[in-house]
Amino acid sequence: MKNKPLSILFSLILPALIFSAWHFATVAELVPTLLLPRLDAVGRTLFEQVSKGSIIKDVSISLSRIIKGYALAVAIGVSLGAVMGMSRIAEKFFSLTFTSIRQIPMMAWVPLLVIWFGIGEKSKVAVIFLASYFPILMNTISGIRRTDNGLLEVGRMYQLSRWEMFRTIYLPSALPSVFVGLKLALGISWMAVVGAEMIAASSGIGFRINDARALMQFPVVFCGMLAIAVVGVLMDAIITAASKLATPWERVR
Amino acid sequence: MGGELEIKGLYKSFMVNSQKLSVLEGIDLTVGDGEFVVIVGRSGCGKSTLLKIIAGLEMPESGTLRLAGKPISGPGFDRGMIFQEHRLMPWLTIERNVALGLGRVKKKDRARIARKYLSMVQLEGFENAYPSQLSGGMSQRAAIARALATEPDTLLLDEPFGALDALTKIEMQDELLRIRANQKSMMLMVTHDVDEAVFLADRIVVMSSRPGRVRAIVNIELPEVRDRGSADFAWYKKKIFDYFFEHGSEESTDFTI
Ligand SMILES: Nc1ncnc2c1ncn2[C@@H]1O[C@H](COP(=O)(O)OP(=O)(O)O)[C@@H](O)[C@H]1O
Ligand SMILES: [Mg+2]
């Protein structure tokens, strides 16, 4: 679809349908409001939370945790992924350890992380780091691996150093795959933050959802879910934009 | 100016499915300074492997290779290579691609040198284009400019025009002769196009396969500017073809006429 506003409108059709179905199902009492709160009730709660500023506060607290854990995961995941992708020896050295750690569900880490990092910010950031690290690492490795051997031969012909090989051949070639990892990891880090904020938190969107669920305030739960969805879409759009900026050659095709 | 290329008793094998496959056996070949030698042979006979060994991208198992008296132990700026695929970095502009091998040149001179060679292959105005915006022929010109930019004494060409349409191919062959008159570098080219071989070569090396050996070396004694329609040209083509069909069982129709 060439026309931008039209294409945005088109992607809004399905959400609009879902919301209308939700609205009519609850208004007509086809579904008990205990299972699914009415849309207007959620709307009212949302309006309240926005005007009080509490939801903004919750989202920004969670967001800052995500950004810390995610940034750490990007830094370590991309650099280690690049090293493992370029060197068979590094790959052999780390792969068994990483493959085993990767199998452990992130929630299983929580008790350990609390012991190591306490119940403060650090353990929450650590959960997000652990959750988002592996998708970034794996996609970076596979991107680097898939670098065209023919291009590498050209680099060898010109006796490029290892760093130059990385910068001019491996990295640009791996970028699309790295960005797939970055997007995946971002989605996962929102899942992780809800888990992380089960750890003795008193704020954050994950805490708010858990808290409201315990108090049976379902409209609040839905508000939290909506907030995560909206912020998630925005951050995904930011990464998409960054990936377009980082790979200008992909656009001229 | 470089010196001659001297290959003696070259042997190379690969492990394929844990079996040793001899690819090149007993290759002896000397190519003079500034000479244009074309290697023909059927697909899989080890032509690319031979060029890669000369380029320093593959190591021989035994035998000696000397270029201008020095043993070849790895890639070097005295050699440039052009592959069948253009192998331009999709993420670099044409100018940056051509400047890829200019790491040793002062930064401020790189763009100027790249532009000089781009204009030599008639690609002025495409400096800032990406490879995906170029046609196959233009991409291959850019690859030639990249190989020339480092001013190698020896140019290795592995079926450089194999993927181009017939007309573009003829254009590129003329272009290559023009470049050669200019640069006076040694050219060692692989092709499976006998017409191309006779049109370009001072000498044609005919290879046999499994294992790859030098079967015959044919001097092409034709004028500098060659007429593809002349009787002498046809005679040389037939002579080369005959090497592939004289033992009817061994060779098949791997060649374009
Ligand atoms: N890296 C490699 N590993 C294993 N076998 C190879 C390798 N490179 C080439 N070969 C084999 O060596 C033979 C010669 O290959 P090549 O030099 O590419 O032939 P040509 O260029 O004449 O078509 C082929 O049988 C090919 O499969
Ligand atoms: Mg080949």
Coordinates of C-alpha atoms and ligand atoms in Angstrom, one line a residue:
Chain A
M1 CA 0.0 0.0 0.0
K2 CA 1.6 3.2 -1.2
N3 CA -0.8 5.7 0.5
K4 CA 0.4 6.1 4.0
P5 CA -2.7 7.4 5.8
L6 CA -4.8 4.8 4.0
S7 CA -2.4 2.0 5.1
I8 CA -2.6 3.2 8.7
L9 CA -6.4 3.2 8.5
F10 CA -6.3 -0.2 7.0
S11 CA -4.3 -1.6 9.9
L12 CA -6.8 0.0 12.3
I13 CA -9.7 -2.0 10.9
L14 CA -9.0 -5.2 13.0
P15 CA -8.5 -3.4 16.3
A16 CA -11.7 -1.4 15.7
L17 CA -13.6 -4.6 15.0
I18 CA -12.2 -6.2 18.2
F19 CA -13.2 -3.2 20.3
S20 CA -16.7 -3.0 18.8
A21 CA -17.2 -6.7 19.4
W22 CA -16.0 -6.2 23.0
H23 CA -18.3 -3.3 23.5
F24 CA -21.4 -5.0 22.1
A25 CA -20.8 -8.3 23.8
T26 CA -20.6 -6.6 27.2
V27 CA -23.4 -4.1 26.7
A28 CA -25.7 -6.9 25.5
E29 CA -24.5 -8.9 28.5
L30 CA -23.5 -11.8 26.3
V31 CA -20.4 -12.1 28.5
P32 CA -20.6 -11.5 32.3
T33 CA -18.7 -8.3 33.3
L34 CA -16.8 -10.3 35.8
L35 CA -15.0 -12.1 32.9
L36 CA -14.8 -9.1 30.7
P37 CA -15.4 -5.6 32.0
R38 CA -17.4 -3.2 29.9
L39 CA -15.4 -1.0 27.5
D40 CA -16.8 2.2 29.0
A41 CA -15.8 1.1 32.5
V42 CA -12.3 0.5 31.2
G43 CA -12.4 3.9 29.4
R44 CA -13.5 5.6 32.6
T45 CA -10.8 4.0 34.7
L46 CA -8.2 4.9 32.0
F47 CA -9.4 8.5 32.0
E48 CA -9.1 8.6 35.8
Q49 CA -5.7 7.1 35.8
V50 CA -4.4 9.4 33.1
S51 CA -5.8 12.5 34.7
K52 CA -4.4 11.4 38.1
G53 CA -1.2 10.7 36.3
S54 CA -0.8 7.3 38.0
I55 CA -0.7 5.3 34.8
I56 CA 1.9 7.6 33.3
K57 CA 4.0 7.1 36.4
D58 CA 3.6 3.3 36.3
V59 CA 4.5 3.1 32.6
S60 CA 7.5 5.4 32.9
I61 CA 8.8 3.4 35.9
S62 CA 8.5 0.1 34.0
L63 CA 9.9 1.8 30.9
S64 CA 13.0 2.9 32.7
R65 CA 13.5 -0.6 34.0
I66 CA 13.0 -2.0 30.5
I67 CA 15.4 0.5 29.0
K68 CA 18.1 -0.4 31.5
G69 CA 17.8 -4.1 31.2
Y70 CA 17.3 -4.0 27.4
A71 CA 20.2 -1.6 26.8
L72 CA 22.5 -3.9 28.7
A73 CA 21.2 -6.9 26.7
V74 CA 21.7 -5.1 23.4
A75 CA 25.3 -4.1 24.4
I76 CA 26.3 -7.5 25.5
G77 CA 24.2 -9.5 23.2
V78 CA 25.3 -7.8 20.0
S79 CA 29.0 -7.7 20.9
L80 CA 29.2 -11.3 22.2
G81 CA 27.0 -12.4 19.3
A82 CA 29.4 -10.8 16.9
V83 CA 32.4 -12.5 18.5
M84 CA 30.6 -15.9 18.5
G85 CA 29.5 -15.4 14.9
M86 CA 32.9 -14.6 13.7
S87 CA 35.0 -17.0 15.7
R88 CA 34.4 -20.8 15.8
I89 CA 36.5 -21.0 18.9
A90 CA 34.4 -18.4 20.8
E91 CA 31.3 -20.1 19.6
K92 CA 32.5 -23.5 20.9
F93 CA 33.6 -22.0 24.2
F94 CA 30.2 -20.4 25.0
S95 CA 27.6 -22.3 23.1
L96 CA 27.0 -25.2 25.6
T97 CA 26.7 -22.9 28.5
F98 CA 24.4 -20.5 26.7
T99 CA 22.2 -23.2 25.2
S100 CA 21.6 -24.7 28.7
I101 CA 20.9 -21.3 30.3
R102 CA 18.6 -20.4 27.5
Q103 CA 16.3 -23.3 28.4
I104 CA 15.6 -22.0 31.9
P105 CA 12.3 -20.1 32.1
M106 CA 13.0 -16.5 33.2
M107 CA 10.6 -16.8 36.1
A108 CA 12.7 -19.6 37.5
W109 CA 15.5 -17.1 37.9
V110 CA 13.5 -14.7 40.1
P111 CA 14.3 -16.3 43.5
L112 CA 18.0 -16.5 42.7
L113 CA 18.1 -13.0 41.4
V114 CA 16.4 -11.7 44.6
I115 CA 19.1 -13.4 46.7
W116 CA 21.9 -12.0 44.5
F117 CA 20.6 -8.5 43.9
G118 CA 18.1 -7.9 46.7
I119 CA 14.5 -6.8 46.1
G120 CA 15.4 -3.4 44.7
E121 CA 15.7 -2.2 41.1
K122 CA 18.7 -4.4 40.3
S123 CA 16.9 -7.7 40.4
K124 CA 14.1 -6.3 38.1
V125 CA 16.6 -5.0 35.6
A126 CA 18.3 -8.4 35.8
V127 CA 15.2 -10.3 34.9
I128 CA 14.6 -8.0 31.9
F129 CA 18.2 -8.4 30.9
L130 CA 18.1 -12.2 31.0
A131 CA 14.8 -12.3 29.1
S132 CA 15.9 -10.0 26.3
Y133 CA 19.5 -11.1 26.0
F134 CA 19.1 -14.5 24.3
P135 CA 16.9 -13.4 21.3
I136 CA 19.5 -10.6 20.6
L137 CA 22.4 -12.9 21.0
M138 CA 21.0 -15.7 18.8
N139 CA 19.8 -13.4 16.0
T140 CA 23.2 -11.6 16.0
I141 CA 25.1 -14.9 15.7
S142 CA 22.9 -16.2 12.9
G143 CA 23.1 -12.9 11.1
I144 CA 26.9 -12.8 11.3
R145 CA 27.0 -16.5 10.2
R146 CA 24.9 -15.9 7.1
T147 CA 27.4 -13.4 5.8
D148 CA 28.1 -14.2 2.1
N149 CA 31.4 -16.1 1.8
G150 CA 32.0 -14.4 -1.5
L151 CA 32.0 -11.0 0.1
L152 CA 34.4 -12.2 2.9
E153 CA 36.8 -13.4 0.2
V154 CA 36.8 -9.9 -1.3
G155 CA 37.7 -8.6 2.2
R156 CA 40.5 -11.2 2.4
M157 CA 41.8 -10.1 -1.0
Y158 CA 42.2 -6.6 0.4
Q159 CA 43.7 -7.9 3.6
L160 CA 41.1 -6.1 5.8
S161 CA 41.8 -6.4 9.5
R162 CA 39.4 -8.3 11.7
W163 CA 37.9 -5.1 12.9
E164 CA 37.5 -3.8 9.3
M165 CA 36.0 -7.1 8.2
F166 CA 33.5 -6.7 11.1
R167 CA 32.7 -3.1 10.3
T168 CA 32.5 -3.2 6.6
I169 CA 31.2 -6.8 5.9
Y170 CA 29.9 -8.8 8.8
L171 CA 28.0 -6.1 10.7
P172 CA 26.1 -4.5 7.8
S173 CA 25.3 -8.0 6.5
A174 CA 24.0 -9.0 9.9
L175 CA 22.0 -5.9 10.7
P176 CA 18.6 -7.0 9.4
S177 CA 18.9 -10.1 11.5
V178 CA 20.1 -8.1 14.5
F179 CA 17.1 -5.9 14.2
V180 CA 14.8 -9.0 14.2
G181 CA 16.4 -9.9 17.5
L182 CA 16.0 -6.4 18.9
K183 CA 12.3 -6.4 18.1
L184 CA 11.7 -9.9 19.5
A185 CA 13.6 -8.9 22.7
L186 CA 11.6 -5.8 23.1
G187 CA 8.3 -7.8 23.1
I188 CA 9.8 -10.3 25.6
S189 CA 11.1 -7.5 27.9
W190 CA 7.5 -6.3 28.4
M191 CA 6.5 -9.8 29.3
A192 CA 9.4 -9.9 31.7
V193 CA 8.7 -6.6 33.4
V194 CA 5.3 -7.9 34.5
G195 CA 7.1 -10.9 36.0
A196 CA 9.9 -8.7 37.5
E197 CA 7.4 -6.5 39.2
M198 CA 6.0 -9.4 41.1
I199 CA 9.2 -9.1 43.1
A200 CA 8.4 -6.8 46.0
A201 CA 7.5 -3.9 43.8
S202 CA 5.3 -1.0 44.7
S203 CA 5.1 0.7 41.4
G204 CA 5.3 0.0 37.7
I205 CA 2.7 -1.2 35.2
G206 CA 3.4 -4.9 36.0
F207 CA 2.9 -4.2 39.7
R208 CA -0.3 -2.4 38.9
I209 CA -1.7 -5.3 36.9
N210 CA -0.8 -7.8 39.6
D211 CA -2.2 -5.6 42.3
A212 CA -5.4 -4.9 40.5
R213 CA -5.9 -8.6 39.7
A214 CA -5.5 -9.5 43.4
L215 CA -8.1 -6.8 44.3
M216 CA -10.4 -8.0 41.4
Q217 CA -10.2 -4.6 39.8
F218 CA -10.5 -5.9 36.2
P219 CA -10.9 -2.5 34.5
V220 CA -7.5 -1.5 36.0
V221 CA -6.0 -4.8 34.7
F222 CA -7.2 -4.0 31.2
C223 CA -6.0 -0.4 31.4
G224 CA -2.5 -1.8 32.2
M225 CA -2.7 -4.2 29.3
L226 CA -3.8 -1.4 26.9
A227 CA -0.9 0.8 28.2
I228 CA 1.6 -1.9 27.5
A229 CA 0.2 -2.6 24.1
V230 CA 0.3 1.1 23.1
V231 CA 3.8 1.7 24.5
G232 CA 5.0 -1.5 22.9
V233 CA 3.7 -0.5 19.5
L234 CA 5.4 2.9 19.8
M235 CA 8.8 1.3 20.8
D236 CA 8.5 -1.2 18.0
A237 CA 7.9 1.7 15.6
I238 CA 11.0 3.4 17.0
I239 CA 13.1 0.3 16.3
T240 CA 11.6 -0.1 12.8
A241 CA 12.6 3.5 12.1
A242 CA 16.1 3.0 13.5
S243 CA 16.5 -0.1 11.4
K244 CA 15.5 1.8 8.3
L245 CA 18.0 4.5 9.2
A246 CA 20.7 1.9 9.8
T247 CA 20.1 0.1 6.5
P248 CA 19.6 2.8 3.8
W249 CA 20.7 0.4 1.1
E250 CA 17.6 -1.8 1.7
R251 CA 15.3 1.1 0.7
V252 CA 16.6 1.7 -2.8
R253 CA 15.7 -1.7 -4.1
Chain B
M1 CA 55.5 -3.6 -13.6
G2 CA 55.4 -7.0 -12.1
G3 CA 57.2 -10.1 -13.1
E4 CA 56.1 -13.4 -14.3
L5 CA 54.0 -16.0 -12.6
E6 CA 55.5 -19.4 -12.2
I7 CA 53.5 -22.4 -11.1
K8 CA 55.3 -25.7 -10.7
G9 CA 53.9 -29.1 -9.7
L10 CA 50.8 -27.7 -8.1
Y11 CA 48.6 -30.2 -6.3
K12 CA 45.4 -29.6 -4.5
S13 CA 42.6 -31.8 -3.1
F14 CA 39.5 -31.3 -1.0
M15 CA 37.9 -33.6 1.5
V16 CA 34.4 -34.3 0.2
N17 CA 32.2 -36.6 2.3
S18 CA 35.4 -37.7 4.1
Q19 CA 36.9 -38.8 0.8
K20 CA 39.9 -37.2 -0.7
L21 CA 39.1 -35.6 -4.1
S22 CA 42.1 -34.5 -6.2
V23 CA 41.1 -31.3 -7.8
L24 CA 44.4 -30.1 -9.3
E25 CA 47.3 -32.4 -10.2
G26 CA 50.7 -31.5 -11.5
I27 CA 49.9 -28.1 -12.8
D28 CA 52.9 -26.4 -14.5
L29 CA 52.3 -23.0 -15.9
T30 CA 54.3 -19.9 -16.6
V31 CA 52.6 -16.6 -17.4
G32 CA 54.7 -13.8 -18.7
D33 CA 54.6 -10.2 -17.5
G34 CA 51.7 -8.4 -19.2
E35 CA 50.5 -11.6 -20.9
F36 CA 46.8 -12.4 -21.3
V37 CA 46.2 -16.1 -20.6
V38 CA 42.8 -17.6 -20.8
I39 CA 42.0 -20.9 -19.1
V40 CA 39.2 -23.1 -20.5
G41 CA 37.9 -26.3 -19.1
R42 CA 34.7 -27.9 -18.2
S43 CA 32.8 -27.0 -15.1
G44 CA 34.3 -28.5 -12.0
C45 CA 37.7 -29.1 -13.4
G46 CA 39.3 -26.8 -10.8
K47 CA 39.7 -23.5 -12.7
S48 CA 38.3 -21.4 -9.8
T49 CA 40.4 -23.3 -7.3
L50 CA 43.5 -22.6 -9.4
L51 CA 42.7 -18.9 -9.5
K52 CA 42.0 -18.8 -5.8
I53 CA 45.3 -20.4 -5.1
I54 CA 47.1 -17.8 -7.2
A55 CA 45.0 -15.1 -5.4
G56 CA 46.2 -16.6 -2.0
L57 CA 42.7 -17.4 -0.9
E58 CA 43.3 -21.1 -0.9
M59 CA 46.6 -22.9 0.0
P60 CA 48.0 -25.6 -2.3
E61 CA 49.0 -28.9 -0.8
S62 CA 52.2 -29.2 -2.7
G63 CA 54.0 -27.4 -5.5
T64 CA 55.4 -23.9 -5.7
L65 CA 53.9 -20.6 -6.9
R66 CA 56.1 -17.6 -7.5
L67 CA 55.0 -14.2 -8.6
A68 CA 57.8 -11.9 -9.7
G69 CA 60.2 -14.3 -7.9
K70 CA 58.4 -14.1 -4.5
P71 CA 56.5 -17.2 -3.2
I72 CA 52.7 -16.7 -2.9
S73 CA 51.7 -17.2 0.7
G74 CA 48.4 -15.3 0.9
P75 CA 46.5 -12.5 -0.7
G76 CA 48.4 -9.4 -1.7
F77 CA 47.9 -6.0 -3.3
D78 CA 50.0 -7.2 -6.3
R79 CA 47.0 -9.3 -7.4
G80 CA 43.4 -8.3 -8.0
M81 CA 40.5 -10.6 -8.6
I82 CA 37.2 -10.3 -10.5
F83 CA 34.6 -13.0 -9.8
Q84 CA 31.6 -14.2 -11.8
E85 CA 29.3 -12.4 -9.4
H86 CA 30.2 -8.8 -8.9
R87 CA 30.6 -9.2 -5.2
L88 CA 30.0 -5.6 -4.4
M89 CA 29.0 -4.8 -0.8
P90 CA 25.3 -4.1 -1.1
W91 CA 25.6 -1.5 1.8
L92 CA 28.3 0.6 0.3
T93 CA 27.9 3.1 -2.5
I94 CA 29.6 2.3 -5.7
E95 CA 32.4 4.8 -4.9
R96 CA 33.0 3.3 -1.4
N97 CA 33.0 -0.2 -3.0
V98 CA 35.6 0.8 -5.5
A99 CA 37.6 2.4 -2.7
L100 CA 37.4 -0.8 -0.6
G101 CA 41.0 -1.9 -1.2
L102 CA 42.5 1.6 -0.8
G103 CA 43.1 1.3 3.0
R104 CA 46.8 2.0 2.4
V105 CA 46.1 5.2 0.4
K106 CA 45.7 8.5 2.2
K107 CA 42.1 9.1 3.1
K108 CA 41.8 12.3 1.1
D109 CA 43.0 10.5 -2.1
R110 CA 40.6 7.6 -1.9
A111 CA 37.6 9.2 -3.5
R112 CA 39.7 10.7 -6.3
I113 CA 41.2 7.3 -7.2
A114 CA 37.8 5.6 -7.0
R115 CA 36.4 8.2 -9.4
K116 CA 39.2 7.9 -11.8
Y117 CA 38.6 4.1 -12.2
L118 CA 34.9 4.6 -12.2
S119 CA 35.3 6.9 -15.2
M120 CA 37.6 4.4 -16.8
V121 CA 34.8 1.8 -16.8
Q122 CA 32.3 4.5 -17.8
L123 CA 30.4 4.8 -14.6
E124 CA 30.7 8.5 -13.9
G125 CA 27.6 9.7 -12.2
F126 CA 26.9 6.5 -10.3
E127 CA 29.3 7.2 -7.4
N128 CA 26.5 7.5 -4.9
A129 CA 24.3 4.7 -6.2
Y130 CA 24.0 1.4 -4.3
P131 CA 24.8 -1.8 -6.2
S132 CA 21.1 -2.9 -6.3
Q133 CA 20.5 0.2 -8.4
L134 CA 22.9 -1.0 -11.2
S135 CA 22.3 -3.5 -14.0
G136 CA 24.4 -6.7 -14.1
G137 CA 26.8 -5.2 -16.7
M138 CA 27.2 -2.0 -14.7
S139 CA 27.8 -3.9 -11.5
Q140 CA 30.5 -6.0 -13.2
R141 CA 32.1 -2.8 -14.5
A142 CA 32.2 -1.5 -10.9
A143 CA 33.8 -4.7 -9.8
I144 CA 36.4 -4.2 -12.5
A145 CA 37.0 -0.7 -11.3
R146 CA 37.4 -2.0 -7.7
A147 CA 40.0 -4.5 -8.8
L148 CA 41.9 -1.9 -10.9
A149 CA 41.9 0.7 -8.1
T150 CA 44.6 -1.0 -6.1
E151 CA 46.7 -1.1 -9.3
P152 CA 47.6 -4.8 -9.2
D153 CA 50.2 -6.2 -11.6
T154 CA 48.2 -9.3 -12.0
L155 CA 44.5 -9.4 -12.6
L156 CA 42.7 -12.7 -12.0
L157 CA 39.3 -13.0 -13.7
D158 CA 37.0 -16.0 -12.9
E159 CA 34.3 -16.1 -15.6
P160 CA 33.8 -12.4 -15.2
F161 CA 31.2 -12.1 -17.9
G162 CA 29.6 -15.5 -17.5
A163 CA 26.4 -14.0 -16.1
L164 CA 26.0 -11.3 -18.7
D165 CA 23.8 -11.3 -21.8
A166 CA 25.6 -11.8 -25.2
L167 CA 25.7 -8.1 -26.2
T168 CA 26.8 -6.8 -22.9
K169 CA 29.4 -9.5 -22.8
I170 CA 31.0 -8.4 -26.1
E171 CA 31.0 -4.8 -24.9
M172 CA 32.8 -5.8 -21.8
Q173 CA 35.4 -7.8 -23.7
D174 CA 36.2 -4.8 -25.8
E175 CA 36.4 -2.8 -22.6
L176 CA 38.7 -5.3 -21.0
L177 CA 41.1 -5.0 -24.0
R178 CA 41.0 -1.3 -23.7
I179 CA 41.9 -1.5 -20.0
R180 CA 44.6 -3.9 -20.8
A181 CA 46.2 -1.6 -23.3
N182 CA 46.1 1.0 -20.6
Q183 CA 47.3 -0.9 -17.5
K184 CA 49.6 -3.4 -19.2
S185 CA 48.9 -5.8 -16.3
M186 CA 49.1 -9.6 -16.5
M187 CA 45.7 -11.1 -17.0
L188 CA 44.7 -14.6 -16.1
M189 CA 41.1 -15.3 -17.0
V190 CA 38.9 -18.3 -16.7
T191 CA 36.0 -18.8 -19.1
H192 CA 33.9 -21.5 -20.6
D193 CA 33.2 -19.4 -23.6
V194 CA 35.6 -20.5 -26.4
D195 CA 34.7 -17.5 -28.5
E196 CA 35.7 -15.2 -25.7
A197 CA 38.9 -17.1 -25.1
V198 CA 40.0 -16.8 -28.7
F199 CA 39.0 -13.1 -28.8
L200 CA 41.0 -12.1 -25.8
A201 CA 43.9 -14.5 -25.2
D202 CA 47.6 -14.5 -26.1
R203 CA 47.6 -18.1 -25.0
I204 CA 44.8 -20.5 -24.1
V205 CA 45.3 -23.1 -21.5
V206 CA 43.0 -26.1 -22.0
M207 CA 42.3 -28.1 -18.8
S208 CA 41.1 -31.6 -18.5
S209 CA 39.1 -32.7 -15.5
R210 CA 39.1 -35.1 -12.6
P211 CA 41.8 -34.3 -11.6
G212 CA 42.4 -31.0 -13.3
R213 CA 45.5 -31.0 -15.4
V214 CA 46.9 -28.8 -18.1
R215 CA 45.9 -30.7 -21.3
A216 CA 47.2 -28.3 -23.9
I217 CA 48.5 -24.8 -24.3
V218 CA 47.6 -23.0 -27.6
N219 CA 49.3 -19.8 -28.8
I220 CA 46.8 -17.5 -30.5
E221 CA 48.7 -15.9 -33.3
L222 CA 46.1 -13.4 -34.4
P223 CA 46.4 -9.6 -34.8
E224 CA 45.8 -7.4 -31.7
V225 CA 42.4 -6.4 -33.0
R226 CA 40.5 -9.5 -33.8
D227 CA 37.7 -10.2 -36.2
R228 CA 35.3 -12.8 -34.8
G229 CA 34.1 -13.5 -38.3
S230 CA 37.5 -14.3 -39.8
A231 CA 38.5 -17.7 -41.0
D232 CA 41.6 -17.8 -38.7
F233 CA 39.4 -17.0 -35.7
A234 CA 37.1 -19.9 -36.6
W235 CA 40.1 -22.1 -37.0
Y236 CA 41.3 -21.4 -33.5
K237 CA 37.8 -22.0 -32.1
K238 CA 37.6 -25.3 -33.8
K239 CA 41.1 -26.2 -32.5
I240 CA 40.1 -25.5 -28.9
F241 CA 36.7 -27.4 -29.3
D242 CA 38.5 -30.4 -30.7
Y243 CA 40.3 -30.8 -27.4
F244 CA 37.0 -31.3 -25.7
F245 CA 35.5 -33.7 -28.2
E246 CA 38.3 -35.8 -29.4
H247 CA 37.6 -38.5 -26.8
G248 CA 33.9 -38.5 -27.3
S249 CA 33.2 -40.2 -24.0
E250 CA 35.0 -37.8 -21.8
E251 CA 33.5 -34.5 -22.7
S252 CA 30.0 -33.2 -23.1
T253 CA 28.3 -30.1 -24.3
D254 CA 29.5 -27.7 -21.6
F255 CA 30.5 -25.0 -24.0
T256 CA 28.8 -22.1 -25.6
I257 CA 29.7 -21.4 -29.2
Ligands
LIG1 N1 36.0 -25.5 -0.6 C1 35.8 -26.7 -1.2 N2 35.5 -27.8 -0.5 C2 35.3 -29.0 -1.1 N3 35.3 -29.1 -2.5 C3 35.5 -28.1 -3.2 C4 35.8 -26.8 -2.7 N4 36.0 -25.9 -3.7 C5 35.8 -26.6 -4.8 N5 35.6 -27.9 -4.6 C6 35.4 -28.9 -5.6 O1 36.5 -28.9 -6.4 C7 36.2 -29.1 -7.7 C8 36.7 -28.0 -8.6 O2 35.9 -26.8 -8.3 P1 36.2 -25.4 -9.0 O3 37.6 -25.0 -8.9 O4 35.1 -24.5 -8.5 O5 35.8 -25.8 -10.5 P2 35.5 -24.9 -11.8 O6 35.8 -23.5 -11.4 O7 36.5 -25.4 -12.8 O8 34.1 -25.1 -12.2 C9 34.7 -29.3 -7.8 O9 34.4 -30.7 -7.8 C10 34.2 -28.7 -6.5 O10 33.1 -29.4 -6.0
MG2 MG 34.4 -21.8 -11.3

